[in-house]
Coordinates of N, CA, C and O in Angstrom, one line a residue:
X269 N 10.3 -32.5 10.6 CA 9.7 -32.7 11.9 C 8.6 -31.6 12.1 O 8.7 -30.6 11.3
X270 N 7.5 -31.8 13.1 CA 6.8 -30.7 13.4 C 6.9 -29.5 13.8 O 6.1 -28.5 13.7
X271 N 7.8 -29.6 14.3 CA 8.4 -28.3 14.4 C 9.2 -27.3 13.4 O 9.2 -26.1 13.7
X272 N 9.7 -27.8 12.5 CA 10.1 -27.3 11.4 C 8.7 -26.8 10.7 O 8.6 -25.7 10.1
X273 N 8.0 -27.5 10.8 CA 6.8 -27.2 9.7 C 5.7 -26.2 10.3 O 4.9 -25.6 9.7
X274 N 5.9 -26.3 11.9 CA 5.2 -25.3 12.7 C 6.1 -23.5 12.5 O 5.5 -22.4 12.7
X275 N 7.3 -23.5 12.2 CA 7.7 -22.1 12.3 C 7.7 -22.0 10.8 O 7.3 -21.0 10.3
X276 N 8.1 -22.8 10.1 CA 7.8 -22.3 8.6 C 6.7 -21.6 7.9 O 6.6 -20.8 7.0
X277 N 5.4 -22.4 8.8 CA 3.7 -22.0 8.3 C 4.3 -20.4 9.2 O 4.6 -19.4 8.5
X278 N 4.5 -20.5 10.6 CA 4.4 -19.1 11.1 C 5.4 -18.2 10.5 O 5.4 -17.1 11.0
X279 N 6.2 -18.4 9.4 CA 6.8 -17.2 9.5 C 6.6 -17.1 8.1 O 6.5 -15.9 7.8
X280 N 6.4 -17.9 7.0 CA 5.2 -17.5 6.0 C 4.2 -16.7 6.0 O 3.8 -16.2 5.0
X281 N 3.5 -16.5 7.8 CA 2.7 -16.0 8.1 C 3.0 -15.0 8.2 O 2.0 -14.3 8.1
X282 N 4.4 -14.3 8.5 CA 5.2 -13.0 8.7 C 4.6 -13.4 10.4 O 5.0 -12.4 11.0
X283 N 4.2 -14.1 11.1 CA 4.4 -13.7 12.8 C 5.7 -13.9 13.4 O 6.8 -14.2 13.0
X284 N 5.1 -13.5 14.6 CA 6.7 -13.9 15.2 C 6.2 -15.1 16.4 O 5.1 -15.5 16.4
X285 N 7.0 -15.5 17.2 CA 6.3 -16.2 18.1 C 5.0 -16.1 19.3 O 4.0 -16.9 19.5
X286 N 5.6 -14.9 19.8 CA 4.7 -14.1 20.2 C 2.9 -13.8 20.1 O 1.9 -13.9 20.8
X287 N 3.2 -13.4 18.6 CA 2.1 -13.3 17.9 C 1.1 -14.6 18.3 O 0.0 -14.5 18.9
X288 N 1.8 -15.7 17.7 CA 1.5 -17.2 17.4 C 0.9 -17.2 18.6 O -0.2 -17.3 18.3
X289 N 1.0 -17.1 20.1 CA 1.2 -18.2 21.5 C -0.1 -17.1 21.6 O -0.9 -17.6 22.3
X290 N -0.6 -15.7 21.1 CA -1.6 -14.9 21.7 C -2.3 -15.8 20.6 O -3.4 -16.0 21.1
X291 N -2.2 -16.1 19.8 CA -3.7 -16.7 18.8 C -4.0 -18.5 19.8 O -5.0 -19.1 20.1
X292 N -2.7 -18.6 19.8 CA -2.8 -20.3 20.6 C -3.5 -20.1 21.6 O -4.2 -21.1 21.9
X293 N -3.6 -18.9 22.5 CA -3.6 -19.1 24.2 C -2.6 -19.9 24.9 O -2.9 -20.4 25.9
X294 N -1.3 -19.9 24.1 CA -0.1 -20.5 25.4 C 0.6 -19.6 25.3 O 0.4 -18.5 24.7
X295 N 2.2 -20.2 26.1 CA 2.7 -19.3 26.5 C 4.1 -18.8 25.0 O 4.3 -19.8 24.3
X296 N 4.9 -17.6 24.5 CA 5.5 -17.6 23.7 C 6.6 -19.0 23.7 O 6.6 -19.8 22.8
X297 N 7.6 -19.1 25.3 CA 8.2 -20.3 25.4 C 7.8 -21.4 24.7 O 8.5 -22.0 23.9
X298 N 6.2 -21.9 25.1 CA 5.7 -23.0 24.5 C 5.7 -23.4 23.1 O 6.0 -24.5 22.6
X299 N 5.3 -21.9 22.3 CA 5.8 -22.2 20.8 C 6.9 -22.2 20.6 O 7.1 -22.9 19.6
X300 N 8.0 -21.7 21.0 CA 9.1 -22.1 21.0 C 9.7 -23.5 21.1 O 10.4 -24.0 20.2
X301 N 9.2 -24.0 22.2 CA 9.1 -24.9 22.6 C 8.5 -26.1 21.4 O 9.2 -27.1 21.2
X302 N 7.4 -26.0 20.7 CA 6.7 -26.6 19.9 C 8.2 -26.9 18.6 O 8.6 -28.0 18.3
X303 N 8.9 -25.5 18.1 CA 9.1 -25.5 17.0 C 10.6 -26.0 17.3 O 11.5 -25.8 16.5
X304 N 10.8 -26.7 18.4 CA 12.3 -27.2 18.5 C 12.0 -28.5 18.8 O 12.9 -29.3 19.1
X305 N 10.4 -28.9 18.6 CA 10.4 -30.7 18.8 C 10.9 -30.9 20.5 O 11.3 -32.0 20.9
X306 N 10.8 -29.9 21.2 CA 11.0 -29.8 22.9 C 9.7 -30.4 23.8 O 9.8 -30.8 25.0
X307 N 8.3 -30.3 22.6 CA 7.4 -30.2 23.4 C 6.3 -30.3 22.6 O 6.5 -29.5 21.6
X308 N 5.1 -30.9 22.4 CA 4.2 -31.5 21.4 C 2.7 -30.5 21.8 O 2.2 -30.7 22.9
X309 N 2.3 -29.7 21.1 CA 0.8 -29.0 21.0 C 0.2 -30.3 21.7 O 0.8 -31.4 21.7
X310 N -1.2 -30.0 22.5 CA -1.9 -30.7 22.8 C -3.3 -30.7 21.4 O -3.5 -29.9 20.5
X311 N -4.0 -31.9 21.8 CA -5.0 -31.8 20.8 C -6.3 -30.5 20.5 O -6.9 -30.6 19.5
X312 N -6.5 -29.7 21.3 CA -7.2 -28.3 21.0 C -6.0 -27.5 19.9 O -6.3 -27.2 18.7
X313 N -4.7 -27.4 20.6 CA -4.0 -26.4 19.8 C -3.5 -27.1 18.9 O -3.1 -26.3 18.0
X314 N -3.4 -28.4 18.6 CA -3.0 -29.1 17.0 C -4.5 -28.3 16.2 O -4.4 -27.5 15.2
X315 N -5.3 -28.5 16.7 CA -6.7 -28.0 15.8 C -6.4 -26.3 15.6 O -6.0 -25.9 14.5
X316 N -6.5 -25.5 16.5 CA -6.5 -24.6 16.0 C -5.1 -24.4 15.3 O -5.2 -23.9 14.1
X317 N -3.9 -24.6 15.6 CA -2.5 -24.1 14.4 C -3.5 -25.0 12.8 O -3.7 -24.4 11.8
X318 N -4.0 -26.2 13.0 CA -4.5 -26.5 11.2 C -5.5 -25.5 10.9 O -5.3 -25.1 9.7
X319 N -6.4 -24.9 11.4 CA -7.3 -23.6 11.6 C -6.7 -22.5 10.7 O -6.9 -22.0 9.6
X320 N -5.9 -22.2 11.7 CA -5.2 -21.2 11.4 C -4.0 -20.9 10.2 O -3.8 -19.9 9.5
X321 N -3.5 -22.0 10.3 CA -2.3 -21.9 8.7 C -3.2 -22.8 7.2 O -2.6 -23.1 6.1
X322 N -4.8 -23.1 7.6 CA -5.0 -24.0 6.6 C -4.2 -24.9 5.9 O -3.6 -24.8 4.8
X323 N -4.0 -26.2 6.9 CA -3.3 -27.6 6.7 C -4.0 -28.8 7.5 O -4.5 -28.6 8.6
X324 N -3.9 -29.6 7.0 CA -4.4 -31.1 7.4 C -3.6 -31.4 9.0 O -2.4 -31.2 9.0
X325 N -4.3 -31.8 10.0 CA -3.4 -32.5 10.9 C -2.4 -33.4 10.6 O -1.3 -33.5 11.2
X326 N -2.9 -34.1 9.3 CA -1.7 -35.0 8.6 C -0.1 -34.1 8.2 O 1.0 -34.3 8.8
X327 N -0.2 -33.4 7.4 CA 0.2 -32.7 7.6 C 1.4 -31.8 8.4 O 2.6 -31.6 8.0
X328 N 0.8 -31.4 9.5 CA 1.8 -30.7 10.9 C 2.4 -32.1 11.4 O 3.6 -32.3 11.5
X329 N 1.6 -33.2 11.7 CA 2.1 -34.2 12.6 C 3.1 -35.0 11.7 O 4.3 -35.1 12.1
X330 N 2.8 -35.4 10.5 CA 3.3 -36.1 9.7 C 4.0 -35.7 8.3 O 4.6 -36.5 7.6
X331 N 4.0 -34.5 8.0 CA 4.8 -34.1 6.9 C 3.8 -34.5 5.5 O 4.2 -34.1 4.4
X332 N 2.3 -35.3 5.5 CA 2.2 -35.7 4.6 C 1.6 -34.9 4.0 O 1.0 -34.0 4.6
X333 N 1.6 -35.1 2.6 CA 0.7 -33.9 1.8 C 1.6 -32.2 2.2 O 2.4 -31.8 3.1
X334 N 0.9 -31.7 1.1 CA 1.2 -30.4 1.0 C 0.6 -29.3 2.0 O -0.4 -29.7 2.5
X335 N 1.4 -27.5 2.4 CA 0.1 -27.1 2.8 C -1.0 -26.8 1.7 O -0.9 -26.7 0.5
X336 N -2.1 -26.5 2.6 CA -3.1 -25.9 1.5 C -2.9 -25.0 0.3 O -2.2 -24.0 0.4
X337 N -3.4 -25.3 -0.6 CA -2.7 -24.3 -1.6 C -4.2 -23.2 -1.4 O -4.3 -22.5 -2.4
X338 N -5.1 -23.1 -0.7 CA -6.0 -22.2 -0.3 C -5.6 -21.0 0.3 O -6.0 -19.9 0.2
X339 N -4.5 -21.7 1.1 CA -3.7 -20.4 2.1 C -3.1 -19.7 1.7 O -2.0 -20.2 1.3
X340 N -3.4 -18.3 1.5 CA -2.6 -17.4 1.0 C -2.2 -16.5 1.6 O -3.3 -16.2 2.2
X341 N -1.1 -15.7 2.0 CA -0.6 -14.5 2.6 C -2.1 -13.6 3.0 O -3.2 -13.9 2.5
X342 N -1.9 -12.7 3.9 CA -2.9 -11.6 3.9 C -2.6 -10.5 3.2 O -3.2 -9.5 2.6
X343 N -1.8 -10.7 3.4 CA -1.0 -9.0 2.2 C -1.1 -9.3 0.4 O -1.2 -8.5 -0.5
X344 N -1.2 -10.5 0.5 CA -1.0 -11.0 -1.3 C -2.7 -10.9 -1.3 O -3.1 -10.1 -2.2
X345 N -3.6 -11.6 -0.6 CA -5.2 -11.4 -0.6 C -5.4 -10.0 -1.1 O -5.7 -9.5 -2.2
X346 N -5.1 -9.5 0.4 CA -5.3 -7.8 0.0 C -4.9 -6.7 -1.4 O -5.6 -5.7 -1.8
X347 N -3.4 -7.4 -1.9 CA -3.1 -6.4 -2.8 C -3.7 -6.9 -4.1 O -3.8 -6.2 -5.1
X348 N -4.1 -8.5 -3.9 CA -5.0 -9.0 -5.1 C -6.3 -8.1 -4.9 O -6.5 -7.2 -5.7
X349 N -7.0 -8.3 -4.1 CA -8.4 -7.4 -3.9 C -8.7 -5.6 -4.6 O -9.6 -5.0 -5.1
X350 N -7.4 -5.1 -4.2 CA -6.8 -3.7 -4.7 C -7.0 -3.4 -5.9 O -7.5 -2.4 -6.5
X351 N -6.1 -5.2 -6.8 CA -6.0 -5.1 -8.2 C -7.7 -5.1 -8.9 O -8.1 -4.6 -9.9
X352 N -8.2 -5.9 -7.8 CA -9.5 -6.2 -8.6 C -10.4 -4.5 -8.8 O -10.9 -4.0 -9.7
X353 N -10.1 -4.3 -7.4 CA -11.3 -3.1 -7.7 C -10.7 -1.8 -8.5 O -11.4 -0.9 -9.0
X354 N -9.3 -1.7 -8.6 CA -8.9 -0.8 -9.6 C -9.1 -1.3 -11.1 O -9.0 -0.4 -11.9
X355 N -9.4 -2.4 -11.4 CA -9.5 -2.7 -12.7 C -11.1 -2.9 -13.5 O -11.5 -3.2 -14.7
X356 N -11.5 -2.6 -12.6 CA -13.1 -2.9 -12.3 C -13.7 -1.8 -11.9 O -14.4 -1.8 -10.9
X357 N -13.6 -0.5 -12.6 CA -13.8 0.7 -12.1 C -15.5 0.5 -12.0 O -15.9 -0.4 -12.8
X358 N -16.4 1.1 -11.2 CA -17.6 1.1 -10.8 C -17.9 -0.6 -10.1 O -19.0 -1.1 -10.3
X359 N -17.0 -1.2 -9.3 CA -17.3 -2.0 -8.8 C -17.8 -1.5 -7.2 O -18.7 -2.0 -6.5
X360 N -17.1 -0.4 -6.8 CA -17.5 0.3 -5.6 C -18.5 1.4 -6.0 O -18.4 2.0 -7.0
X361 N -19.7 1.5 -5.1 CA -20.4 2.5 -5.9 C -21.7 3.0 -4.7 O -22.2 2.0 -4.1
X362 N -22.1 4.0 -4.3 CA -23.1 4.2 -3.7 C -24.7 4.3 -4.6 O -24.9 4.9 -5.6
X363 N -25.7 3.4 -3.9 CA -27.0 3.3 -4.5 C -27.8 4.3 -4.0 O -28.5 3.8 -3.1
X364 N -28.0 5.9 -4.3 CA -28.9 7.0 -4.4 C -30.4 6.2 -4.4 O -30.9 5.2 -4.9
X365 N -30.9 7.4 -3.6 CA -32.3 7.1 -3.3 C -33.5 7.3 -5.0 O -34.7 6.9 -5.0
X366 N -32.9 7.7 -6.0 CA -33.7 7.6 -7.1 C -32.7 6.3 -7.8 O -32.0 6.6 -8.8
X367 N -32.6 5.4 -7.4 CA -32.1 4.2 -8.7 C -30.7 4.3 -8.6 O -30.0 3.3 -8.3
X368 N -30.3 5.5 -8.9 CA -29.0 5.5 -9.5 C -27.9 5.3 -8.7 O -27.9 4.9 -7.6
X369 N -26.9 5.4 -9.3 CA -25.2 4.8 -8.8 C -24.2 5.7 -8.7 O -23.7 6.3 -9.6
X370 N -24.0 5.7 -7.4 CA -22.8 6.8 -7.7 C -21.7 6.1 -7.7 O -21.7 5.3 -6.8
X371 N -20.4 6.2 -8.7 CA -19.1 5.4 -8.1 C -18.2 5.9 -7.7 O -17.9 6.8 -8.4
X372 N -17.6 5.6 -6.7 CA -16.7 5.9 -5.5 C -15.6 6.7 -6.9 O -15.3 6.4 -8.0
X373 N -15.2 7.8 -5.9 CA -13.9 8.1 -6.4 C -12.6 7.6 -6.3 O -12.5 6.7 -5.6
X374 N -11.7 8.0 -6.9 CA -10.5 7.5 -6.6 C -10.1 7.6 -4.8 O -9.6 6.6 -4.2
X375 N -10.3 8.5 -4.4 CA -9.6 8.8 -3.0 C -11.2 8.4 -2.4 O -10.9 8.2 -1.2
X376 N -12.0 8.2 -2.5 CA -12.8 7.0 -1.6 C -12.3 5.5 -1.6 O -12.0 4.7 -0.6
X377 N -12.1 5.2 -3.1 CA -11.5 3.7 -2.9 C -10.5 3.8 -2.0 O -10.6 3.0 -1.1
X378 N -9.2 4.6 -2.0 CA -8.3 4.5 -1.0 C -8.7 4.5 0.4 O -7.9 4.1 1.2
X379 N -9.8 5.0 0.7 CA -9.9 5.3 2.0 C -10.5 3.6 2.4 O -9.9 3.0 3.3
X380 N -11.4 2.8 1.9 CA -11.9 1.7 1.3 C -11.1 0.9 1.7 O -11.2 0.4 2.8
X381 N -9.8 0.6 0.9 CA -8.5 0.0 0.6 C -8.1 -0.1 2.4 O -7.7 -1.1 3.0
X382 N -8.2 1.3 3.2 CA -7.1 1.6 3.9 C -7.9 1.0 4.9 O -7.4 0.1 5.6
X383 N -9.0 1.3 4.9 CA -9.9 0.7 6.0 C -10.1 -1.2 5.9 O -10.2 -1.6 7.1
X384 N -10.2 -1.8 5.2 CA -9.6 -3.1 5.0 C -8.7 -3.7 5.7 O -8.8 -4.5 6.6
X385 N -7.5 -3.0 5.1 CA -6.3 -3.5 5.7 C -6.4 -3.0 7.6 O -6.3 -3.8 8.4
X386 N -6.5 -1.8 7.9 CA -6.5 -1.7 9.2 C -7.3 -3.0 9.7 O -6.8 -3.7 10.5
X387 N -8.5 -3.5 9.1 CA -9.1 -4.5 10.1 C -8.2 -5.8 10.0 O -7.8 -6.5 10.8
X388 N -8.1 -5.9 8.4 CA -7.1 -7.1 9.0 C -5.9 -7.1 9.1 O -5.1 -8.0 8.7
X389 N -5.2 -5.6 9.9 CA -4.1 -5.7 11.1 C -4.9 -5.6 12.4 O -4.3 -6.1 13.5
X390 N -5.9 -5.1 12.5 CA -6.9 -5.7 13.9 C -7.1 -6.9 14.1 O -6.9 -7.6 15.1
X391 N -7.5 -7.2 13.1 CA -8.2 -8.9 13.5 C -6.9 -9.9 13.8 O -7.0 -10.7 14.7
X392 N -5.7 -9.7 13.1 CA -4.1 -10.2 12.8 C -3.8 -10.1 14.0 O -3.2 -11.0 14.4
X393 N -4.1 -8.7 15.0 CA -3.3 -8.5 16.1 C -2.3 -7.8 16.0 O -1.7 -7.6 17.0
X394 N -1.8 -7.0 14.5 CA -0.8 -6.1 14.0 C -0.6 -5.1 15.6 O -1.6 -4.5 16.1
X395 N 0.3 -5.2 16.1 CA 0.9 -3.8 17.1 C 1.3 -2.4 15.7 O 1.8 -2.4 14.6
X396 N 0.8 -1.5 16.8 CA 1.2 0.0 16.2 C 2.9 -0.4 16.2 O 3.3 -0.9 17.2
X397 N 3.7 -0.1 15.0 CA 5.2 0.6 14.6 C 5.4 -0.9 14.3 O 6.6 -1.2 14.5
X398 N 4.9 -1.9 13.9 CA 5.1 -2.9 13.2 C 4.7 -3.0 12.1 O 3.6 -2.5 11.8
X399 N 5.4 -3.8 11.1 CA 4.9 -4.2 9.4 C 3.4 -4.2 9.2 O 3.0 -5.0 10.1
X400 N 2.6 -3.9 8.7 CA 1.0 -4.0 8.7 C 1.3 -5.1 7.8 O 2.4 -5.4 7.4
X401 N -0.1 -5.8 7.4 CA -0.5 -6.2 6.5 C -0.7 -5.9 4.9 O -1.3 -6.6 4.1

Protein backbone atom coordinates (compact mmCIF):
# COMPACT_ATOMS: atom_id res chain seq x y z
CA UNK A 1 0.00 0.00 0.00
CA UNK A 2 1.05 3.67 -0.12
CA UNK A 3 1.83 3.99 2.85
CA UNK A 4 4.25 1.30 3.22
CA UNK A 5 6.04 2.69 0.29
CA UNK A 6 5.75 6.23 1.70
CA UNK A 7 7.90 5.30 5.07
CA UNK A 8 10.21 2.89 3.32
CA UNK A 9 11.36 5.76 0.60
CA UNK A 10 11.59 7.96 4.04
CA UNK A 11 13.53 5.92 5.99
CA UNK A 12 15.87 4.84 3.18
CA UNK A 13 16.11 8.41 3.29
CA UNK A 14 17.42 8.02 6.99
CA UNK A 15 14.44 10.86 7.90
CA UNK A 16 12.32 10.64 10.48
CA UNK A 17 8.84 11.89 10.24
CA UNK A 18 9.31 15.04 11.25
CA UNK A 19 11.90 15.72 8.92
CA UNK A 20 9.45 14.53 6.05
CA UNK A 21 6.23 16.93 7.11
CA UNK A 22 9.01 20.14 7.23
CA UNK A 23 9.93 19.27 3.47
CA UNK A 24 5.96 18.51 2.78
CA UNK A 25 4.74 21.74 4.64
CA UNK A 26 2.18 19.44 6.76
CA UNK A 27 1.84 18.52 9.80
CA UNK A 28 4.33 15.45 11.42
CA UNK A 29 0.72 13.60 12.49
CA UNK A 30 -0.22 13.91 8.82
CA UNK A 31 2.79 11.89 7.59
CA UNK A 32 2.05 9.62 9.98
CA UNK A 33 -1.06 9.64 9.08
CA UNK A 34 -0.04 9.13 5.25
CA UNK A 35 2.13 6.05 6.17
CA UNK A 36 -0.73 4.07 8.06
CA UNK A 37 -3.15 4.49 4.84
CA UNK A 38 -5.19 6.79 7.64
CA UNK A 39 -5.12 9.52 5.22
CA UNK A 40 -4.15 10.19 1.42
CA UNK A 41 -1.42 13.20 0.38
CA UNK A 42 -3.29 15.66 -1.64
CA UNK A 43 -2.15 16.24 -5.25
CA UNK A 44 0.67 19.14 -4.60
CA UNK A 45 2.24 16.78 -1.90
CA UNK A 46 1.86 13.48 -4.06
CA UNK A 47 4.16 15.69 -6.47
CA UNK A 48 6.56 16.84 -4.32
CA UNK A 49 7.14 13.16 -2.07
CA UNK A 50 7.81 11.81 -6.25
CA UNK A 51 10.30 15.08 -6.23
CA UNK A 52 11.71 14.24 -3.54
CA UNK A 53 12.37 10.30 -3.23
CA UNK A 54 12.72 10.24 -7.22
CA UNK A 55 9.65 7.86 -8.09
CA UNK A 56 6.87 7.90 -10.56
CA UNK A 57 3.36 8.77 -9.10
CA UNK A 58 2.65 5.29 -10.48
CA UNK A 59 4.64 4.12 -8.28
CA UNK A 60 3.67 5.75 -4.54
CA UNK A 61 -0.12 5.31 -5.59
CA UNK A 62 0.11 2.09 -7.29
CA UNK A 63 3.13 -0.01 -6.35
CA UNK A 64 3.90 -0.16 -10.08
CA UNK A 65 7.42 -0.13 -11.32
CA UNK A 66 10.38 0.20 -9.24
CA UNK A 67 11.86 3.19 -7.29
CA UNK A 68 14.24 5.17 -9.37
CA UNK A 69 17.39 3.48 -9.61
CA UNK A 70 18.74 7.30 -9.98
CA UNK A 71 17.99 7.79 -6.30
CA UNK A 72 20.72 7.37 -4.27
CA UNK A 73 21.47 7.88 -0.59
CA UNK A 74 23.25 11.34 0.14
CA UNK A 75 25.85 9.86 2.13
CA UNK A 76 26.60 7.06 -0.62
CA UNK A 77 26.72 10.26 -3.36
CA UNK A 78 29.01 11.99 -0.97
CA UNK A 79 31.38 9.14 0.01
CA UNK A 80 31.37 8.27 -3.88
CA UNK A 81 32.43 11.94 -4.68
CA UNK A 82 35.38 11.61 -1.84
CA UNK A 83 36.42 8.39 -3.69
CA UNK A 84 36.59 10.29 -6.86
CA UNK A 85 38.67 13.15 -5.84
CA UNK A 86 41.05 11.03 -3.78
CA UNK A 87 41.81 8.93 -6.65
CA UNK A 88 42.08 11.74 -9.07
CA UNK A 89 44.83 13.56 -7.36
CA UNK A 90 44.99 17.18 -9.08
CA UNK A 91 41.34 17.11 -9.76
CA UNK A 92 40.98 20.05 -7.10
CA UNK A 93 43.36 22.68 -7.92
CA UNK A 94 43.80 26.51 -7.71
CA UNK A 95 44.39 28.48 -11.22
CA UNK A 96 47.43 31.22 -10.33
CA UNK A 97 47.48 34.37 -12.06
CA UNK A 98 50.58 33.09 -14.45
CA UNK A 99 48.75 29.88 -16.12
CA UNK A 100 49.64 27.68 -13.61
CA UNK A 101 47.89 25.11 -11.16
CA UNK A 102 48.25 24.75 -7.83
CA UNK A 103 46.69 21.42 -6.38
CA UNK A 104 44.93 21.51 -3.25
CA UNK A 105 46.59 19.66 -0.54
CA UNK A 106 45.60 16.89 1.34
CA UNK A 107 43.99 18.94 4.30
CA UNK A 108 42.47 21.46 1.77
CA UNK A 109 40.59 18.54 0.12
CA UNK A 110 39.33 17.74 3.62
CA UNK A 111 38.25 20.92 4.40
CA UNK A 112 36.49 20.77 0.63
CA UNK A 113 34.98 17.36 1.62
CA UNK A 114 33.75 18.88 5.00
CA UNK A 115 32.34 21.80 3.56
CA UNK A 116 30.05 19.68 1.11
CA UNK A 117 28.69 17.62 3.44
CA UNK A 118 27.83 20.59 5.90
CA UNK A 119 25.71 21.97 2.99
CA UNK A 120 24.05 18.99 2.25
CA UNK A 121 23.16 18.57 6.09
CA UNK A 122 21.85 22.36 5.45
CA UNK A 123 20.03 21.86 2.53
CA UNK A 124 18.74 18.18 4.27
CA UNK A 125 17.71 20.13 7.31
CA UNK A 126 20.36 17.91 9.37
CA UNK A 127 19.69 19.38 13.29
CA UNK A 128 23.00 19.97 15.27
CA UNK A 129 23.70 16.36 17.58
CA UNK A 130 22.06 14.35 14.82
CA UNK A 131 23.58 11.67 12.16
CA UNK A 132 24.95 14.10 9.32
CA UNK A 133 24.99 13.10 6.10
Amino acid sequence: MMGKRIRDLRRGARMTQKELSGYLGVSASAVGMYEQNRRTPDVETLAVLCGRFKVTADYLLFGKGEPSSEAVPVNDFLTSLERQIETRKGLLYQALPDGRQRIFTNAEIDKFNDAIRIGAAMALGVTKGRETV
